[in-house]
Amino acid sequence: MSSTPPPPPQHAPQQQPTMAAMPAQTPPPQAPPHAVPQQQQQQQQYWDGNAGYSSPIPVVTTHLGHAVASEWTKIKTVRSTVWTLALTVVLTVGIGLIFASALSTEEYVGMPLLSGGFFGLMFGQLCVITLGVLVITSEYGTGMIRTTLTACPKRSRVLLAKALVFFALAFTVTLVSTGLTALIHSSMLSDQVVPSYDYDDPFMEGSIENGELVATSGHWMGATVGAALYVATLGLLAMAVGALLRHSAGAITTMLGIVLVPLIAALFMFGQSLEETREKLIEYSPLNGLASLFRIPIAGGETATGWPMLGLLAAVTLAAMIGAMARLTTSDV
């Protein structure tokens, strides 16, 4: 009897992994179809096969106007500008008002109508001189001058722009101050009666009309426009000295010496041998030039107007500016 062998054990068939059982793999993010062509288009827009890469920022040719705009931005955002110019107005107008109030009680002051404005401007000009020095020396003190000269490699243009901005600002502020002071003196002192014995006084020439104290157009021009030009030019000289010395304290001290020392030194020159030197120091001192514009000259004749001294000051300032420009253009910084 034949026996049939048992069938071999059957194992469970191994299941092959299917695509559905495999973990899904997230494809890497791809840029949208339109991004690559747009980027290539931008790159091709700024690429010139002959000249190379061309910057998308527009390139313009700079000129003096750009330097003036830059200097104006700097000078109007510095605190020293606001304080010094505000103090100039306060001293000029304030002292002028005090002087006019004190003289208004007198029957006759014995001096030209607008001459009292000199005493306030004598102190106000010191603020303009200080600002003129700080316009240039503050950049040397902080190192900002390197950034300025990097942005504008033409150094003569930088100095010229500084001079134009400062002169215009100083002249405007001083003109407003002297104009207000002149109006105050004209309104408070114009009704004074001049004694008959002063009619022939050359010191009062042009200040008397129908026996009353008046101011002619020449007096108004000298006490306002002339004085503003004089003080602004003196401040420009201070800026030139600051560019030469490159030190705030040294430049301010030098300018104070130029303004005050000649007159002070002349007061202590006694003796016959020093008389001529004393007279010249007083006549050519900056304070005498400013006083002459108000028709109260310290020396140089009773009819001195101050305009020749303004021309002399302008010539000296021009020479100092040329020296400052030569040093700026020849030095490393």
PDB file of N, CA and C in Angstrom, residues 193-261:
ATOM      1  N   VAL A 193      15.539 166.846  19.266  1.00  0.00           N
ATOM      2  CA  VAL A 193      15.853 168.138  18.662  1.00  0.00           C
ATOM      3  C   VAL A 193      17.336 168.411  18.827  1.00  0.00           C
ATOM      4  N   VAL A 194      18.008 168.785  17.717  1.00  0.00           N
ATOM      5  CA  VAL A 194      19.440 169.029  17.716  1.00  0.00           C
ATOM      6  C   VAL A 194      19.697 170.497  18.028  1.00  0.00           C
ATOM      7  N   PRO A 195      20.551 170.815  19.012  1.00  0.00           N
ATOM      8  CA  PRO A 195      20.878 172.217  19.301  1.00  0.00           C
ATOM      9  C   PRO A 195      21.536 172.886  18.102  1.00  0.00           C
ATOM     10  N   SER A 196      21.389 174.179  18.001  1.00  0.00           N
ATOM     11  CA  SER A 196      21.907 174.919  16.850  1.00  0.00           C
ATOM     12  C   SER A 196      23.421 174.900  16.778  1.00  0.00           C
ATOM     13  N   TYR A 197      24.104 174.770  17.898  1.00  0.00           N
ATOM     14  CA  TYR A 197      25.566 174.788  17.879  1.00  0.00           C
ATOM     15  C   TYR A 197      26.149 173.511  17.289  1.00  0.00           C
ATOM     16  N   ASP A 198      25.325 172.472  17.066  1.00  0.00           N
ATOM     17  CA  ASP A 198      25.811 171.232  16.454  1.00  0.00           C
ATOM     18  C   ASP A 198      25.506 171.149  14.959  1.00  0.00           C
ATOM     19  N   TYR A 199      24.955 172.217  14.393  1.00  0.00           N
ATOM     20  CA  TYR A 199      24.597 172.160  12.979  1.00  0.00           C
ATOM     21  C   TYR A 199      25.821 172.027  12.082  1.00  0.00           C
ATOM     22  N   ASP A 200      26.924 172.653  12.490  1.00  0.00           N
ATOM     23  CA  ASP A 200      28.136 172.639  11.671  1.00  0.00           C
ATOM     24  C   ASP A 200      29.125 171.550  12.087  1.00  0.00           C
ATOM     25  N   ASP A 201      28.739 170.673  12.956  1.00  0.00           N
ATOM     26  CA  ASP A 201      29.628 169.605  13.410  1.00  0.00           C
ATOM     27  C   ASP A 201      29.751 168.553  12.305  1.00  0.00           C
ATOM     28  N   PRO A 202      30.981 168.321  11.782  1.00  0.00           N
ATOM     29  CA  PRO A 202      31.124 167.309  10.711  1.00  0.00           C
ATOM     30  C   PRO A 202      30.758 165.904  11.180  1.00  0.00           C
ATOM     31  N   PHE A 203      30.822 165.687  12.477  1.00  0.00           N
ATOM     32  CA  PHE A 203      30.450 164.384  13.018  1.00  0.00           C
ATOM     33  C   PHE A 203      28.969 164.100  12.809  1.00  0.00           C
ATOM     34  N   MET A 204      28.152 165.164  12.754  1.00  0.00           N
ATOM     35  CA  MET A 204      26.709 165.020  12.589  1.00  0.00           C
ATOM     36  C   MET A 204      26.260 165.311  11.161  1.00  0.00           C
ATOM     37  N   GLU A 205      27.181 165.270  10.222  1.00  0.00           N
ATOM     38  CA  GLU A 205      26.843 165.575   8.831  1.00  0.00           C
ATOM     39  C   GLU A 205      25.821 164.560   8.294  1.00  0.00           C
ATOM     40  N   GLY A 206      24.724 165.098   7.734  1.00  0.00           N
ATOM     41  CA  GLY A 206      23.671 164.260   7.197  1.00  0.00           C
ATOM     42  C   GLY A 206      22.704 163.717   8.229  1.00  0.00           C
ATOM     43  N   SER A 207      22.923 164.044   9.517  1.00  0.00           N
ATOM     44  CA  SER A 207      22.055 163.529  10.581  1.00  0.00           C
ATOM     45  C   SER A 207      21.047 164.556  11.074  1.00  0.00           C
ATOM     46  N   ILE A 208      21.040 165.766  10.497  1.00  0.00           N
ATOM     47  CA  ILE A 208      20.154 166.831  10.964  1.00  0.00           C
ATOM     48  C   ILE A 208      19.276 167.299   9.803  1.00  0.00           C
ATOM     49  N   GLU A 209      18.003 167.349  10.033  1.00  0.00           N
ATOM     50  CA  GLU A 209      17.055 167.833   9.040  1.00  0.00           C
ATOM     51  C   GLU A 209      15.942 168.584   9.768  1.00  0.00           C
ATOM     52  N   ASN A 210      15.832 169.872   9.441  1.00  0.00           N
ATOM     53  CA  ASN A 210      14.843 170.743  10.096  1.00  0.00           C
ATOM     54  C   ASN A 210      15.014 170.755  11.604  1.00  0.00           C
ATOM     55  N   GLY A 211      16.267 170.693  12.029  1.00  0.00           N
ATOM     56  CA  GLY A 211      16.562 170.757  13.457  1.00  0.00           C
ATOM     57  C   GLY A 211      16.341 169.472  14.210  1.00  0.00           C
ATOM     58  N   GLU A 212      15.989 168.377  13.550  1.00  0.00           N
ATOM     59  CA  GLU A 212      15.749 167.101  14.214  1.00  0.00           C
ATOM     60  C   GLU A 212      16.754 166.050  13.763  1.00  0.00           C
ATOM     61  N   LEU A 213      16.926 165.084  14.592  1.00  0.00           N
ATOM     62  CA  LEU A 213      17.869 163.991  14.319  1.00  0.00           C
ATOM     63  C   LEU A 213      17.239 163.009  13.340  1.00  0.00           C
ATOM     64  N   VAL A 214      17.906 162.768  12.208  1.00  0.00           N
ATOM     65  CA  VAL A 214      17.393 161.868  11.180  1.00  0.00           C
ATOM     66  C   VAL A 214      18.517 160.951  10.714  1.00  0.00           C
ATOM     67  N   ALA A 215      18.153 159.978   9.904  1.00  0.00           N
ATOM     68  CA  ALA A 215      19.127 159.064   9.303  1.00  0.00           C
ATOM     69  C   ALA A 215      18.912 159.048   7.800  1.00  0.00           C
ATOM     70  N   THR A 216      19.949 159.328   7.046  1.00  0.00           N
ATOM     71  CA  THR A 216      19.856 159.322   5.596  1.00  0.00           C
ATOM     72  C   THR A 216      19.926 157.893   5.068  1.00  0.00           C
ATOM     73  N   SER A 217      19.741 157.770   3.763  1.00  0.00           N
ATOM     74  CA  SER A 217      19.830 156.436   3.141  1.00  0.00           C
ATOM     75  C   SER A 217      21.225 155.855   3.278  1.00  0.00           C
ATOM     76  N   GLY A 218      22.246 156.728   3.251  1.00  0.00           N
ATOM     77  CA  GLY A 218      23.611 156.247   3.460  1.00  0.00           C
ATOM     78  C   GLY A 218      23.825 155.704   4.858  1.00  0.00           C
ATOM     79  N   HIS A 219      23.209 156.364   5.850  1.00  0.00           N
ATOM     80  CA  HIS A 219      23.303 155.870   7.219  1.00  0.00           C
ATOM     81  C   HIS A 219      22.623 154.512   7.347  1.00  0.00           C
ATOM     82  N   TRP A 220      21.445 154.377   6.763  1.00  0.00           N
ATOM     83  CA  TRP A 220      20.735 153.103   6.824  1.00  0.00           C
ATOM     84  C   TRP A 220      21.527 151.997   6.130  1.00  0.00           C
ATOM     85  N   MET A 221      22.110 152.319   4.999  1.00  0.00           N
ATOM     86  CA  MET A 221      22.874 151.307   4.263  1.00  0.00           C
ATOM     87  C   MET A 221      24.089 150.846   5.058  1.00  0.00           C
ATOM     88  N   GLY A 222      24.790 151.774   5.662  1.00  0.00           N
ATOM     89  CA  GLY A 222      25.970 151.402   6.433  1.00  0.00           C
ATOM     90  C   GLY A 222      25.641 150.630   7.690  1.00  0.00           C
ATOM     91  N   ALA A 223      24.569 151.038   8.394  1.00  0.00           N
ATOM     92  CA  ALA A 223      24.219 150.418   9.676  1.00  0.00           C
ATOM     93  C   ALA A 223      23.527 149.077   9.509  1.00  0.00           C
ATOM     94  N   THR A 224      23.091 148.730   8.326  1.00  0.00           N
ATOM     95  CA  THR A 224      22.397 147.452   8.102  1.00  0.00           C
ATOM     96  C   THR A 224      23.177 146.558   7.134  1.00  0.00           C
ATOM     97  N   VAL A 225      23.164 146.905   5.853  1.00  0.00           N
ATOM     98  CA  VAL A 225      23.830 146.075   4.842  1.00  0.00           C
ATOM     99  C   VAL A 225      25.339 146.094   5.026  1.00  0.00           C
ATOM    100  N   GLY A 226      25.904 147.295   5.228  1.00  0.00           N
ATOM    101  CA  GLY A 226      27.355 147.389   5.395  1.00  0.00           C
ATOM    102  C   GLY A 226      27.839 146.633   6.619  1.00  0.00           C
ATOM    103  N   ALA A 227      27.144 146.793   7.750  1.00  0.00           N
ATOM    104  CA  ALA A 227      27.541 146.089   8.965  1.00  0.00           C
ATOM    105  C   ALA A 227      27.395 144.577   8.808  1.00  0.00           C
ATOM    106  N   ALA A 228      26.332 144.130   8.127  1.00  0.00           N
ATOM    107  CA  ALA A 228      26.144 142.694   7.909  1.00  0.00           C
ATOM    108  C   ALA A 228      27.246 142.125   7.018  1.00  0.00           C
ATOM    109  N   LEU A 229      27.610 142.849   5.980  1.00  0.00           N
ATOM    110  CA  LEU A 229      28.711 142.411   5.118  1.00  0.00           C
ATOM    111  C   LEU A 229      30.029 142.351   5.891  1.00  0.00           C
ATOM    112  N   TYR A 230      30.248 143.335   6.743  1.00  0.00           N
ATOM    113  CA  TYR A 230      31.499 143.397   7.503  1.00  0.00           C
ATOM    114  C   TYR A 230      31.610 142.200   8.454  1.00  0.00           C
ATOM    115  N   VAL A 231      30.545 141.922   9.194  1.00  0.00           N
ATOM    116  CA  VAL A 231      30.589 140.832  10.168  1.00  0.00           C
ATOM    117  C   VAL A 231      30.656 139.479   9.451  1.00  0.00           C
ATOM    118  N   ALA A 232      29.911 139.309   8.362  1.00  0.00           N
ATOM    119  CA  ALA A 232      29.960 138.046   7.625  1.00  0.00           C
ATOM    120  C   ALA A 232      31.347 137.809   7.021  1.00  0.00           C
ATOM    121  N   THR A 233      31.979 138.878   6.537  1.00  0.00           N
ATOM    122  CA  THR A 233      33.341 138.749   6.003  1.00  0.00           C
ATOM    123  C   THR A 233      34.329 138.420   7.104  1.00  0.00           C
ATOM    124  N   LEU A 234      34.131 139.014   8.280  1.00  0.00           N
ATOM    125  CA  LEU A 234      34.994 138.692   9.418  1.00  0.00           C
ATOM    126  C   LEU A 234      34.820 137.222   9.821  1.00  0.00           C
ATOM    127  N   GLY A 235      33.596 136.717   9.758  1.00  0.00           N
ATOM    128  CA  GLY A 235      33.377 135.297  10.032  1.00  0.00           C
ATOM    129  C   GLY A 235      34.013 134.399   8.981  1.00  0.00           C
ATOM    130  N   LEU A 236      34.013 134.847   7.734  1.00  0.00           N
ATOM    131  CA  LEU A 236      34.660 134.084   6.666  1.00  0.00           C
ATOM    132  C   LEU A 236      36.173 134.040   6.872  1.00  0.00           C
ATOM    133  N   LEU A 237      36.739 135.151   7.350  1.00  0.00           N
ATOM    134  CA  LEU A 237      38.159 135.154   7.705  1.00  0.00           C
ATOM    135  C   LEU A 237      38.433 134.161   8.828  1.00  0.00           C
ATOM    136  N   ALA A 238      37.522 134.073   9.784  1.00  0.00           N
ATOM    137  CA  ALA A 238      37.678 133.098  10.862  1.00  0.00           C
ATOM    138  C   ALA A 238      37.652 131.672  10.321  1.00  0.00           C
ATOM    139  N   MET A 239      36.810 131.399   9.330  1.00  0.00           N
ATOM    140  CA  MET A 239      36.773 130.067   8.732  1.00  0.00           C
ATOM    141  C   MET A 239      38.084 129.744   8.027  1.00  0.00           C
ATOM    142  N   ALA A 240      38.660 130.726   7.346  1.00  0.00           N
ATOM    143  CA  ALA A 240      39.945 130.523   6.686  1.00  0.00           C
ATOM    144  C   ALA A 240      41.051 130.250   7.698  1.00  0.00           C
ATOM    145  N   VAL A 241      41.041 130.988   8.801  1.00  0.00           N
ATOM    146  CA  VAL A 241      42.037 130.746   9.859  1.00  0.00           C
ATOM    147  C   VAL A 241      41.838 129.355  10.455  1.00  0.00           C
ATOM    148  N   GLY A 242      40.584 128.939  10.634  1.00  0.00           N
ATOM    149  CA  GLY A 242      40.328 127.600  11.128  1.00  0.00           C
ATOM    150  C   GLY A 242      40.817 126.523  10.180  1.00  0.00           C
ATOM    151  N   ALA A 243      40.683 126.750   8.858  1.00  0.00           N
ATOM    152  CA  ALA A 243      41.191 125.784   7.877  1.00  0.00           C
ATOM    153  C   ALA A 243      42.710 125.721   7.884  1.00  0.00           C
ATOM    154  N   LEU A 244      43.345 126.837   8.221  1.00  0.00           N
ATOM    155  CA  LEU A 244      44.806 126.856   8.280  1.00  0.00           C
ATOM    156  C   LEU A 244      45.340 126.198   9.549  1.00  0.00           C
ATOM    157  N   LEU A 245      44.708 126.479  10.694  1.00  0.00           N
ATOM    158  CA  LEU A 245      45.193 125.951  11.971  1.00  0.00           C
ATOM    159  C   LEU A 245      44.608 124.589  12.300  1.00  0.00           C
ATOM    160  N   ARG A 246      43.366 124.316  11.867  1.00  0.00           N
ATOM    161  CA  ARG A 246      42.693 123.038  12.088  1.00  0.00           C
ATOM    162  C   ARG A 246      42.538 122.714  13.566  1.00  0.00           C
ATOM    163  N   HIS A 247      42.345 123.721  14.365  1.00  0.00           N
ATOM    164  CA  HIS A 247      42.171 123.552  15.806  1.00  0.00           C
ATOM    165  C   HIS A 247      41.227 124.638  16.289  1.00  0.00           C
ATOM    166  N   SER A 248      40.142 124.241  16.938  1.00  0.00           N
ATOM    167  CA  SER A 248      39.085 125.190  17.296  1.00  0.00           C
ATOM    168  C   SER A 248      39.580 126.251  18.265  1.00  0.00           C
ATOM    169  N   ALA A 249      40.188 125.824  19.368  1.00  0.00           N
ATOM    170  CA  ALA A 249      40.621 126.782  20.381  1.00  0.00           C
ATOM    171  C   ALA A 249      41.693 127.729  19.836  1.00  0.00           C
ATOM    172  N   GLY A 250      42.628 127.189  19.087  1.00  0.00           N
ATOM    173  CA  GLY A 250      43.690 128.031  18.539  1.00  0.00           C
ATOM    174  C   GLY A 250      43.163 129.050  17.537  1.00  0.00           C
ATOM    175  N   ALA A 251      42.223 128.623  16.672  1.00  0.00           N
ATOM    176  CA  ALA A 251      41.683 129.529  15.664  1.00  0.00           C
ATOM    177  C   ALA A 251      40.815 130.616  16.301  1.00  0.00           C
ATOM    178  N   ILE A 252      39.988 130.254  17.308  1.00  0.00           N
ATOM    179  CA  ILE A 252      39.157 131.252  17.972  1.00  0.00           C
ATOM    180  C   ILE A 252      40.016 132.256  18.720  1.00  0.00           C
ATOM    181  N   THR A 253      41.051 131.782  19.397  1.00  0.00           N
ATOM    182  CA  THR A 253      41.958 132.690  20.104  1.00  0.00           C
ATOM    183  C   THR A 253      42.657 133.632  19.133  1.00  0.00           C
ATOM    184  N   THR A 254      43.071 133.113  17.992  1.00  0.00           N
ATOM    185  CA  THR A 254      43.720 133.954  16.989  1.00  0.00           C
ATOM    186  C   THR A 254      42.787 135.040  16.483  1.00  0.00           C
ATOM    187  N   MET A 255      41.546 134.701  16.213  1.00  0.00           N
ATOM    188  CA  MET A 255      40.587 135.690  15.720  1.00  0.00           C
ATOM    189  C   MET A 255      40.241 136.729  16.780  1.00  0.00           C
ATOM    190  N   LEU A 256      40.122 136.316  18.026  1.00  0.00           N
ATOM    191  CA  LEU A 256      39.887 137.296  19.085  1.00  0.00           C
ATOM    192  C   LEU A 256      41.059 138.258  19.207  1.00  0.00           C
ATOM    193  N   GLY A 257      42.259 137.739  19.005  1.00  0.00           N
ATOM    194  CA  GLY A 257      43.430 138.621  19.018  1.00  0.00           C
ATOM    195  C   GLY A 257      43.412 139.611  17.866  1.00  0.00           C
ATOM    196  N   ILE A 258      42.998 139.147  16.672  1.00  0.00           N
ATOM    197  CA  ILE A 258      42.937 140.042  15.511  1.00  0.00           C
ATOM    198  C   ILE A 258      41.918 141.153  15.721  1.00  0.00           C
ATOM    199  N   VAL A 259      40.809 140.819  16.360  1.00  0.00           N
ATOM    200  CA  VAL A 259      39.734 141.799  16.536  1.00  0.00           C
ATOM    201  C   VAL A 259      40.008 142.753  17.691  1.00  0.00           C
ATOM    202  N   LEU A 260      40.516 142.238  18.802  1.00  0.00           N
ATOM    203  CA  LEU A 260      40.600 143.038  20.020  1.00  0.00           C
ATOM    204  C   LEU A 260      41.984 143.604  20.327  1.00  0.00           C
ATOM    205  N   VAL A 261      43.036 142.865  20.009  1.00  0.00           N
ATOM    206  CA  VAL A 261      44.379 143.265  20.439  1.00  0.00           C
ATOM    207  C   VAL A 261      44.825 144.616  19.870  1.00  0.00           C
TER     208      VAL A 261
END
